[in-house]
């Protein structure tokens, strides 16, 4: 006669079989979830990197077009003759000026000033400031540079002021300064260039060589966010804190000296490690060495750092 199995033993046996079958299932599920999360994070970072690459390519093309126009104007003797009050018709000057800038005047402004800094010709309406100092600012920099170099403005909230500005010297046959070509990009022009290049739900902020805001579709966001990120980098902290909703992707654009900061939409955020080593090296150099222009009063003193002693590459 068979003896029935005790009820408690059957329960323990059932629990044992259940555990043996469920533990591997739970472990596999946890691993799959982790893999899925990592893949989503990698995909989001790859997407953000793609947006940054596209925005940097736009800046590359923009700088090439502006430099090409500047070189063409510098090499045309008609502009030197005009600035030296020689026999040159205004129609001829405007025709050559518009021809040289046809690829870029839709988003950039080109102005011609004489050797004394007095405005003479432009691709747009007359500027508010028709006299520029030759011993300070963009005209002084033009005499010290052999190519076009863009300077970021100091206040991103002033939409009637250029966000980026650069100049080149126009020289006569003796190598003397006959005048200046000034190139200006305003917020409307930068919006025309950058709009749609970084996704509909993302935010792109352009920061200057000293980590100051230059452009953002939302100027108030740039003004509030740039100081926070700058202080984190000076303190050796990651761009995104552990409790932050966003993760920031950054790329340095060498020709213009601008930093492109992409803030993806919230569900795209992941570990904030992209370009951190590059930023640490580059930004300590940019923010803490002797600056060629007057240093703003709120710039922190140079922090001693043994691991940040040079400029990183742009990989």
XYZ file of N, CA and C in Angstrom, residues 10-208:
597
model
N 5.543 18.257 -0.029
C 5.127 18.600 -1.387
C 5.259 20.103 -1.639
N 4.907 20.866 -0.634
C 5.022 22.324 -0.799
C 6.473 22.741 -0.965
N 7.362 22.171 -0.120
C 8.774 22.528 -0.239
C 9.320 22.098 -1.593
N 8.894 20.932 -2.067
C 9.373 20.452 -3.357
C 8.881 21.366 -4.480
N 7.629 21.799 -4.374
C 7.081 22.706 -5.381
C 7.831 24.027 -5.409
N 8.114 24.544 -4.210
C 8.855 25.812 -4.124
C 10.255 25.667 -4.710
N 10.895 24.530 -4.444
C 12.245 24.299 -4.959
C 12.240 24.272 -6.490
N 11.280 23.490 -7.076
C 11.196 23.441 -8.540
C 10.864 24.822 -9.123
N 9.998 25.551 -8.434
C 9.625 26.885 -8.918
C 10.827 27.830 -8.907
N 11.623 27.739 -7.817
C 12.809 28.589 -7.728
C 13.820 28.225 -8.798
N 14.032 26.925 -9.003
C 14.998 26.482 -10.004
C 14.610 26.967 -11.396
N 13.323 27.022 -11.670
C 12.875 27.446 -12.999
C 12.801 28.970 -13.137
N 12.480 29.682 -12.051
C 12.289 31.119 -12.148
C 13.582 31.918 -12.035
N 14.535 31.453 -11.225
C 15.773 32.219 -11.039
C 16.503 32.444 -12.360
N 16.729 31.403 -13.190
C 17.372 31.679 -14.494
C 16.552 32.622 -15.372
N 15.198 32.463 -15.286
C 14.352 33.340 -16.087
C 14.491 34.797 -15.660
N 14.527 35.014 -14.335
C 14.682 36.374 -13.831
C 16.055 36.948 -14.178
N 17.089 36.102 -14.063
C 18.436 36.569 -14.412
C 18.529 36.941 -15.888
N 17.941 36.088 -16.733
C 17.954 36.384 -18.169
C 17.168 37.652 -18.478
N 16.043 37.837 -17.803
C 15.247 39.039 -18.020
C 16.014 40.293 -17.603
N 16.695 40.196 -16.454
C 17.479 41.350 -15.997
C 18.594 41.673 -16.976
N 19.269 40.640 -17.481
C 20.341 40.858 -18.451
C 19.801 41.465 -19.745
N 18.648 40.973 -20.204
C 18.059 41.515 -21.423
C 17.649 42.973 -21.249
N 17.097 43.285 -20.070
C 16.732 44.668 -19.807
C 17.963 45.580 -19.783
N 19.038 45.085 -19.175
C 20.274 45.864 -19.119
C 20.835 46.077 -20.523
N 20.832 45.011 -21.324
C 21.317 45.133 -22.696
C 20.458 46.107 -23.487
N 19.148 46.019 -23.299
C 18.234 46.918 -23.989
C 18.483 48.363 -23.577
N 18.691 48.588 -22.278
C 18.967 49.945 -21.803
C 20.262 50.480 -22.369
N 21.306 49.643 -22.395
C 22.584 50.088 -22.943
C 22.485 50.393 -24.431
N 21.725 49.544 -25.137
C 21.564 49.807 -26.563
C 20.784 51.090 -26.815
N 19.772 51.344 -26.004
C 19.026 52.587 -26.134
C 19.925 53.792 -25.840
N 20.765 53.661 -24.814
C 21.687 54.741 -24.478
C 22.678 54.980 -25.602
N 23.246 53.882 -26.142
C 24.191 54.015 -27.253
C 23.521 54.630 -28.475
N 22.286 54.214 -28.744
C 21.571 54.770 -29.890
C 21.302 56.265 -29.705
N 20.945 56.650 -28.469
C 20.693 58.064 -28.200
C 21.971 58.879 -28.330
N 23.086 58.347 -27.811
C 24.356 59.052 -27.928
C 24.805 59.135 -29.377
N 24.592 58.061 -30.145
C 24.957 58.090 -31.566
C 24.104 59.107 -32.319
N 22.826 59.174 -31.965
C 21.950 60.148 -32.616
C 22.387 61.566 -32.284
N 22.708 61.812 -30.994
C 23.163 63.146 -30.600
C 24.482 63.489 -31.279
N 25.402 62.514 -31.365
C 26.671 62.753 -32.049
C 26.450 63.063 -33.526
N 25.460 62.410 -34.135
C 25.141 62.702 -35.527
C 24.631 64.116 -35.715
N 23.793 64.575 -34.781
C 23.309 65.954 -34.853
C 24.469 66.940 -34.710
N 25.376 66.665 -33.768
C 26.522 67.556 -33.580
C 27.408 67.581 -34.818
N 27.628 66.418 -35.422
C 28.448 66.362 -36.632
C 27.806 67.176 -37.747
N 26.490 67.060 -37.885
C 25.796 67.841 -38.897
C 25.889 69.335 -38.647
N 25.733 69.753 -37.375
C 25.834 71.175 -37.046
C 27.252 71.687 -37.276
N 28.254 70.875 -36.924
C 29.649 71.275 -37.155
C 29.936 71.393 -38.649
N 29.348 70.525 -39.447
C 29.538 70.602 -40.904
C 28.951 71.903 -41.446
N 27.816 72.328 -40.909
C 27.226 73.600 -41.325
C 28.168 74.754 -40.995
N 28.765 74.718 -39.817
C 29.725 75.763 -39.457
C 30.957 75.718 -40.356
N 31.405 74.516 -40.712
C 32.528 74.386 -41.641
C 32.209 75.068 -42.971
N 31.054 74.739 -43.514
C 30.647 75.313 -44.796
C 30.496 76.827 -44.692
N 29.907 77.289 -43.585
C 29.726 78.727 -43.390
C 31.059 79.446 -43.348
N 32.003 78.909 -42.576
C 33.305 79.557 -42.460
C 34.044 79.550 -43.794
N 33.938 78.471 -44.541
C 34.581 78.415 -45.854
C 33.996 79.454 -46.804
N 32.681 79.617 -46.795
C 32.045 80.601 -47.670
C 32.435 82.024 -47.275
N 32.471 82.310 -45.971
C 32.861 83.646 -45.526
C 34.321 83.935 -45.848
N 35.183 82.950 -45.641
C 36.605 83.127 -45.943
C 36.830 83.309 -47.436
N 36.089 82.568 -48.241
C 36.204 82.701 -49.692
C 35.809 84.104 -50.138
N 34.705 84.616 -49.604
C 34.269 85.977 -49.945
C 35.303 87.006 -49.501
N 35.842 86.841 -48.283
C 36.840 87.784 -47.780
C 38.096 87.769 -48.651
N 38.541 86.600 -49.060
C 39.737 86.496 -49.899
C 39.511 87.140 -51.261
N 38.325 86.950 -51.815
C 38.026 87.531 -53.120
C 37.995 89.052 -53.049
N 37.434 89.600 -51.974
C 37.383 91.058 -51.825
C 38.773 91.619 -51.567
N 39.577 90.925 -50.787
C 40.944 91.391 -50.527
C 41.773 91.429 -51.805
N 41.517 90.497 -52.702
C 42.308 90.431 -53.926
C 41.820 91.306 -55.047
N 40.719 92.021 -54.855
C 40.152 92.870 -55.898
C 40.622 94.309 -55.665
N 41.403 94.865 -56.617
C 41.969 96.197 -56.453
C 40.919 97.303 -56.536
N 39.746 96.990 -57.063
C 38.690 97.996 -57.154
C 38.311 98.509 -55.769
N 38.258 97.627 -54.781
C 37.877 98.037 -53.432
C 38.938 98.930 -52.803
N 40.209 98.633 -53.066
C 41.282 99.480 -52.540
C 41.225 100.854 -53.186
N 41.007 100.893 -54.486
C 40.908 102.177 -55.182
C 39.739 102.997 -54.654
N 38.614 102.321 -54.408
C 37.454 103.020 -53.881
C 37.738 103.605 -52.504
N 38.360 102.833 -51.645
C 38.623 103.286 -50.278
C 39.679 104.385 -50.239
N 40.515 104.444 -51.255
C 41.531 105.499 -51.337
C 41.047 106.695 -52.152
N 39.728 106.761 -52.403
C 39.108 107.884 -53.097
C 39.642 108.048 -54.518
N 39.977 106.956 -55.169
C 40.380 107.023 -56.563
C 39.147 106.916 -57.464
N 39.348 107.025 -58.753
C 38.231 107.107 -59.698
C 37.544 105.750 -59.833
N 36.504 105.522 -58.984
C 35.753 104.270 -59.005
C 34.273 104.588 -58.819
N 33.438 104.013 -59.651
C 32.008 104.238 -59.581
C 31.374 103.348 -58.509
N 30.367 103.920 -57.812
C 29.687 103.142 -56.777
C 29.026 101.903 -57.354
N 28.471 102.027 -58.542
C 27.805 100.864 -59.148
C 28.786 99.727 -59.381
N 30.011 100.077 -59.761
C 31.024 99.044 -59.977
C 31.410 98.380 -58.667
N 31.525 99.181 -57.603
C 31.881 98.634 -56.288
C 30.792 97.699 -55.792
N 29.538 98.141 -55.861
C 28.438 97.302 -55.386
C 28.303 96.036 -56.214
N 28.515 96.144 -57.505
C 28.427 94.964 -58.357
C 29.450 93.919 -57.954
N 30.675 94.331 -57.709
C 31.722 93.387 -57.307
C 31.509 92.884 -55.884
N 30.999 93.755 -55.010
C 30.746 93.343 -53.625
C 29.647 92.285 -53.563
N 28.566 92.493 -54.295
C 27.475 91.517 -54.292
C 27.873 90.237 -55.003
N 28.712 90.347 -56.014
C 29.171 89.146 -56.707
C 30.057 88.290 -55.813
N 30.926 88.928 -55.028
C 31.839 88.187 -54.163
C 31.128 87.535 -52.994
N 29.986 88.087 -52.584
C 29.299 87.598 -51.383
C 27.986 86.880 -51.701
N 27.785 86.506 -52.942
C 26.495 85.941 -53.332
C 26.162 84.639 -52.605
N 27.165 83.858 -52.187
C 26.911 82.585 -51.516
C 26.582 82.748 -50.042
N 26.869 83.896 -49.463
C 26.748 84.017 -48.004
C 26.020 85.268 -47.529
N 25.668 86.190 -48.410
C 25.053 87.420 -47.920
C 23.611 87.232 -47.464
N 23.007 86.059 -47.726
C 21.653 85.815 -47.239
C 21.624 85.630 -45.724
N 22.735 85.211 -45.124
C 22.785 85.020 -43.675
C 23.867 85.859 -42.996
N 24.736 86.507 -43.762
C 25.816 87.307 -43.185
C 25.797 88.707 -43.779
N 26.337 89.635 -43.050
C 26.413 91.033 -43.470
C 27.869 91.389 -43.754
N 28.109 92.109 -44.850
C 29.457 92.525 -45.231
C 29.476 94.045 -45.321
N 30.418 94.669 -44.603
C 30.574 96.120 -44.600
C 32.011 96.477 -44.941
N 32.173 97.561 -45.701
C 33.491 98.078 -46.041
C 33.723 99.392 -45.299
N 34.851 99.472 -44.596
C 35.257 100.667 -43.866
C 36.586 101.155 -44.430
N 36.806 102.465 -44.393
C 38.083 102.990 -44.863
C 39.144 102.857 -43.779
N 40.332 103.375 -44.044
C 41.459 103.206 -43.120
C 41.223 103.903 -41.786
N 40.328 104.899 -41.747
C 40.022 105.610 -40.494
C 38.861 104.975 -39.745
N 38.310 103.874 -40.253
C 37.212 103.189 -39.582
C 35.850 103.770 -39.895
N 35.731 104.530 -40.996
C 34.462 105.118 -41.384
C 33.748 104.199 -42.369
N 32.473 103.939 -42.109
C 31.711 103.035 -42.972
C 31.516 103.650 -44.343
N 31.629 102.781 -45.398
C 31.477 103.260 -46.769
C 30.427 102.480 -47.559
N 30.501 101.153 -47.550
C 29.600 100.335 -48.360
C 29.156 99.112 -47.564
N 28.004 98.540 -47.984
C 27.475 97.382 -47.280
C 26.568 96.580 -48.198
N 26.420 95.302 -47.886
C 25.462 94.461 -48.591
C 24.057 94.611 -48.020
N 23.912 95.330 -46.908
C 22.613 95.568 -46.283
C 22.435 97.067 -46.069
N 21.471 97.432 -45.236
C 21.268 98.842 -44.925
C 22.450 99.381 -44.126
N 22.522 100.687 -44.019
C 23.609 101.314 -43.265
C 23.573 100.850 -41.814
N 24.728 100.568 -41.214
C 24.743 100.101 -39.819
C 24.442 101.232 -38.851
N 24.076 100.848 -37.621
C 23.822 101.847 -36.585
C 25.099 102.587 -36.208
N 26.216 101.857 -36.239
C 27.505 102.435 -35.873
C 28.338 102.599 -37.144
N 28.430 103.840 -37.609
C 29.133 104.112 -38.863
C 30.607 104.447 -38.664
N 31.054 104.460 -37.437
C 32.465 104.708 -37.140
C 32.951 103.671 -36.149
N 33.975 102.907 -36.521
C 34.562 101.894 -35.647
C 35.972 102.296 -35.261
N 36.373 102.046 -34.010
C 37.752 102.356 -33.612
C 38.738 101.421 -34.296
N 39.851 101.975 -34.742
C 40.862 101.160 -35.422
C 41.897 100.595 -34.468
N 41.930 101.096 -33.241
C 42.917 100.623 -32.271
C 42.310 99.730 -31.197
N 41.126 99.205 -31.482
C 40.440 98.358 -30.496
C 39.399 97.525 -31.229
N 39.105 96.365 -30.691
C 38.018 95.564 -31.230
C 38.354 94.849 -32.517
N 37.349 94.721 -33.371
C 37.460 93.858 -34.532
C 38.439 94.403 -35.572
N 38.556 95.734 -35.697
C 39.488 96.294 -36.672
C 40.936 96.129 -36.231
N 41.174 96.255 -34.942
C 42.535 95.997 -34.448
C 42.924 94.544 -34.662
N 41.997 93.640 -34.428
C 42.291 92.232 -34.632
C 42.580 91.937 -36.096
N 41.891 92.646 -37.004
C 42.102 92.419 -38.430
C 43.541 92.724 -38.828
N 44.156 93.731 -38.212
C 45.546 94.063 -38.534
C 46.522 93.042 -37.987
N 46.091 92.287 -36.985
C 46.980 91.311 -36.357
C 46.824 89.912 -36.929
N 45.810 89.688 -37.782
C 45.529 88.362 -38.332
C 45.722 88.379 -39.844
N 46.119 87.238 -40.379
C 46.279 87.114 -41.828
C 45.052 86.499 -42.490
N 44.102 86.013 -41.705
C 42.884 85.428 -42.249
C 41.702 85.856 -41.398
N 40.515 85.572 -41.904
C 39.291 85.940 -41.192
C 39.157 85.127 -39.917
N 38.955 85.806 -38.801
C 38.726 85.154 -37.514
C 37.492 85.774 -36.873
N 36.551 84.931 -36.490
C 35.285 85.403 -35.933
C 35.385 85.576 -34.427
N 34.832 86.669 -33.932
C 34.820 86.981 -32.502
C 33.383 86.918 -32.015
N 33.164 86.278 -30.874
C 31.820 86.190 -30.304
C 31.493 87.465 -29.549
N 30.225 87.866 -29.626
C 29.786 89.034 -28.874
C 29.676 88.683 -27.397
N 29.465 89.687 -26.568
C 29.439 89.483 -25.124
C 28.044 89.258 -24.562
N 27.006 89.636 -25.297
C 25.645 89.559 -24.742
C 24.726 88.915 -25.768
N 24.329 87.669 -25.507
C 23.490 86.944 -26.457
C 22.060 87.462 -26.470
N 21.654 88.204 -25.472
C 20.284 88.694 -25.410
C 20.063 89.915 -26.302
N 21.131 90.574 -26.756
C 21.001 91.746 -27.615
C 20.894 91.294 -29.069
N 19.655 91.039 -29.517
C 19.452 90.488 -30.851
C 19.774 91.478 -31.960
N 19.857 92.790 -31.643
C 20.184 93.768 -32.673
C 21.690 93.915 -32.864
N 22.480 93.199 -32.072
C 23.932 93.219 -32.184
C 24.405 91.916 -32.832
N 25.544 91.963 -33.539
C 26.046 90.725 -34.161
C 26.456 89.697 -33.110
N 26.115 88.442 -33.380
C 26.526 87.359 -32.497
C 27.987 86.963 -32.757
N 28.383 87.011 -34.019
C 29.755 86.725 -34.423
C 30.196 87.820 -35.382
N 31.451 88.236 -35.248
C 31.954 89.292 -36.116
C 33.439 89.098 -36.355
N 33.861 89.355 -37.580
C 35.271 89.261 -37.936
C 35.610 90.287 -38.988
N 36.898 90.512 -39.218
C 37.324 91.521 -40.185
C 38.667 91.127 -40.778
N 38.924 91.650 -41.977
C 40.225 91.490 -42.642
C 40.638 92.845 -43.183
N 41.950 93.049 -43.299
C 42.496 94.299 -43.829
C 42.544 94.252 -45.350
N 42.270 95.390 -45.959
C 42.483 95.575 -47.389
C 43.715 96.464 -47.550
N 44.716 95.968 -48.235
C 45.997 96.667 -48.330
C 46.252 97.153 -49.742
N 47.008 98.262 -49.850
C 47.388 98.791 -51.154
C 48.656 98.099 -51.643
N 49.210 98.608 -52.745
C 50.392 97.975 -53.328
C 51.595 98.041 -52.395
N 51.646 99.043 -51.518
C 52.775 99.204 -50.593
C 52.594 98.435 -49.290
N 51.505 97.679 -49.179
C 51.254 96.927 -47.958
C 50.649 97.758 -46.842
N 50.212 98.972 -47.148
C 49.590 99.822 -46.146
C 48.086 99.554 -46.098
N 47.504 99.726 -44.904
C 46.074 99.481 -44.733
C 45.255 100.536 -45.459
N 44.452 100.082 -46.426
C 43.579 100.988 -47.172
C 42.154 100.967 -46.629
N 41.800 99.916 -45.902
C 40.456 99.800 -45.345
C 40.232 98.433 -44.740
N 38.976 98.150 -44.412
C 38.645 96.907 -43.726
C 37.348 96.336 -44.296
N 37.296 95.033 -44.331
C 36.052 94.312 -44.599
C 35.588 93.696 -43.286
N 34.389 94.026 -42.865
C 33.827 93.511 -41.617
C 32.684 92.554 -41.951
N 32.746 91.341 -41.408
C 31.729 90.311 -41.629
C 30.977 90.100 -40.318
N 29.657 90.152 -40.368
C 28.836 90.039 -39.156
C 27.747 88.997 -39.353
N 27.532 88.188 -38.311
C 26.425 87.235 -38.286
C 25.535 87.574 -37.104
N 24.256 87.762 -37.382
C 23.278 88.105 -36.355
C 22.490 86.848 -35.966
N 21.639 87.003 -34.979
C 20.866 85.863 -34.503
C 19.986 85.292 -35.608
N 19.404 86.167 -36.429
C 18.541 85.687 -37.505
C 19.327 84.854 -38.505
N 20.563 85.272 -38.812
C 21.382 84.514 -39.735
C 21.804 83.174 -39.173
N 22.174 83.141 -37.890
C 22.549 81.873 -37.261
C 21.345 80.947 -37.163
N 20.180 81.501 -36.900
C 18.981 80.662 -36.871
C 18.713 80.073 -38.260
N 18.901 80.873 -39.286
C 18.719 80.380 -40.645
C 19.672 79.228 -40.945
N 20.892 79.316 -40.441
C 21.881 78.275 -40.693
C 21.628 77.013 -39.868
N 21.302 77.185 -38.593
C 21.298 76.055 -37.670
C 19.922 75.431 -37.469
N 18.866 76.117 -37.850
C 17.527 75.598 -37.584
C 17.308 74.279 -38.318
N 16.831 73.287 -37.588
C 16.565 71.977 -38.158
C 17.768 71.067 -38.205
N 18.945 71.555 -37.807
C 20.154 70.735 -37.893
C 20.352 69.857 -36.664
N 19.564 70.052 -35.609
C 19.795 69.326 -34.365
C 18.529 68.660 -33.830
N 17.534 68.433 -34.668
C 16.326 67.739 -34.225
C 15.294 68.705 -33.672
N 14.045 68.307 -33.756
C 12.966 69.191 -33.325
C 12.850 69.308 -31.816
N 13.238 68.254 -31.093
C 13.054 68.240 -29.637
C 14.324 68.584 -28.878
N 15.435 68.764 -29.567
C 16.708 69.051 -28.911
C 16.970 70.554 -28.889
N 17.926 70.950 -28.071
C 18.376 72.340 -28.000
C 19.868 72.388 -28.305
N 20.261 73.326 -29.170
C 21.671 73.516 -29.508
C 22.103 74.891 -29.048
N 23.206 74.926 -28.311
C 23.756 76.181 -27.816
C 25.172 76.330 -28.350
N 25.476 77.486 -28.927
C 26.831 77.795 -29.375
C 27.486 78.661 -28.311
N 28.654 78.216 -27.841
C 29.381 78.934 -26.808
C 30.715 79.411 -27.370
N 31.188 80.529 -26.853
C 32.409 81.134 -27.362
C 33.645 80.399 -26.844
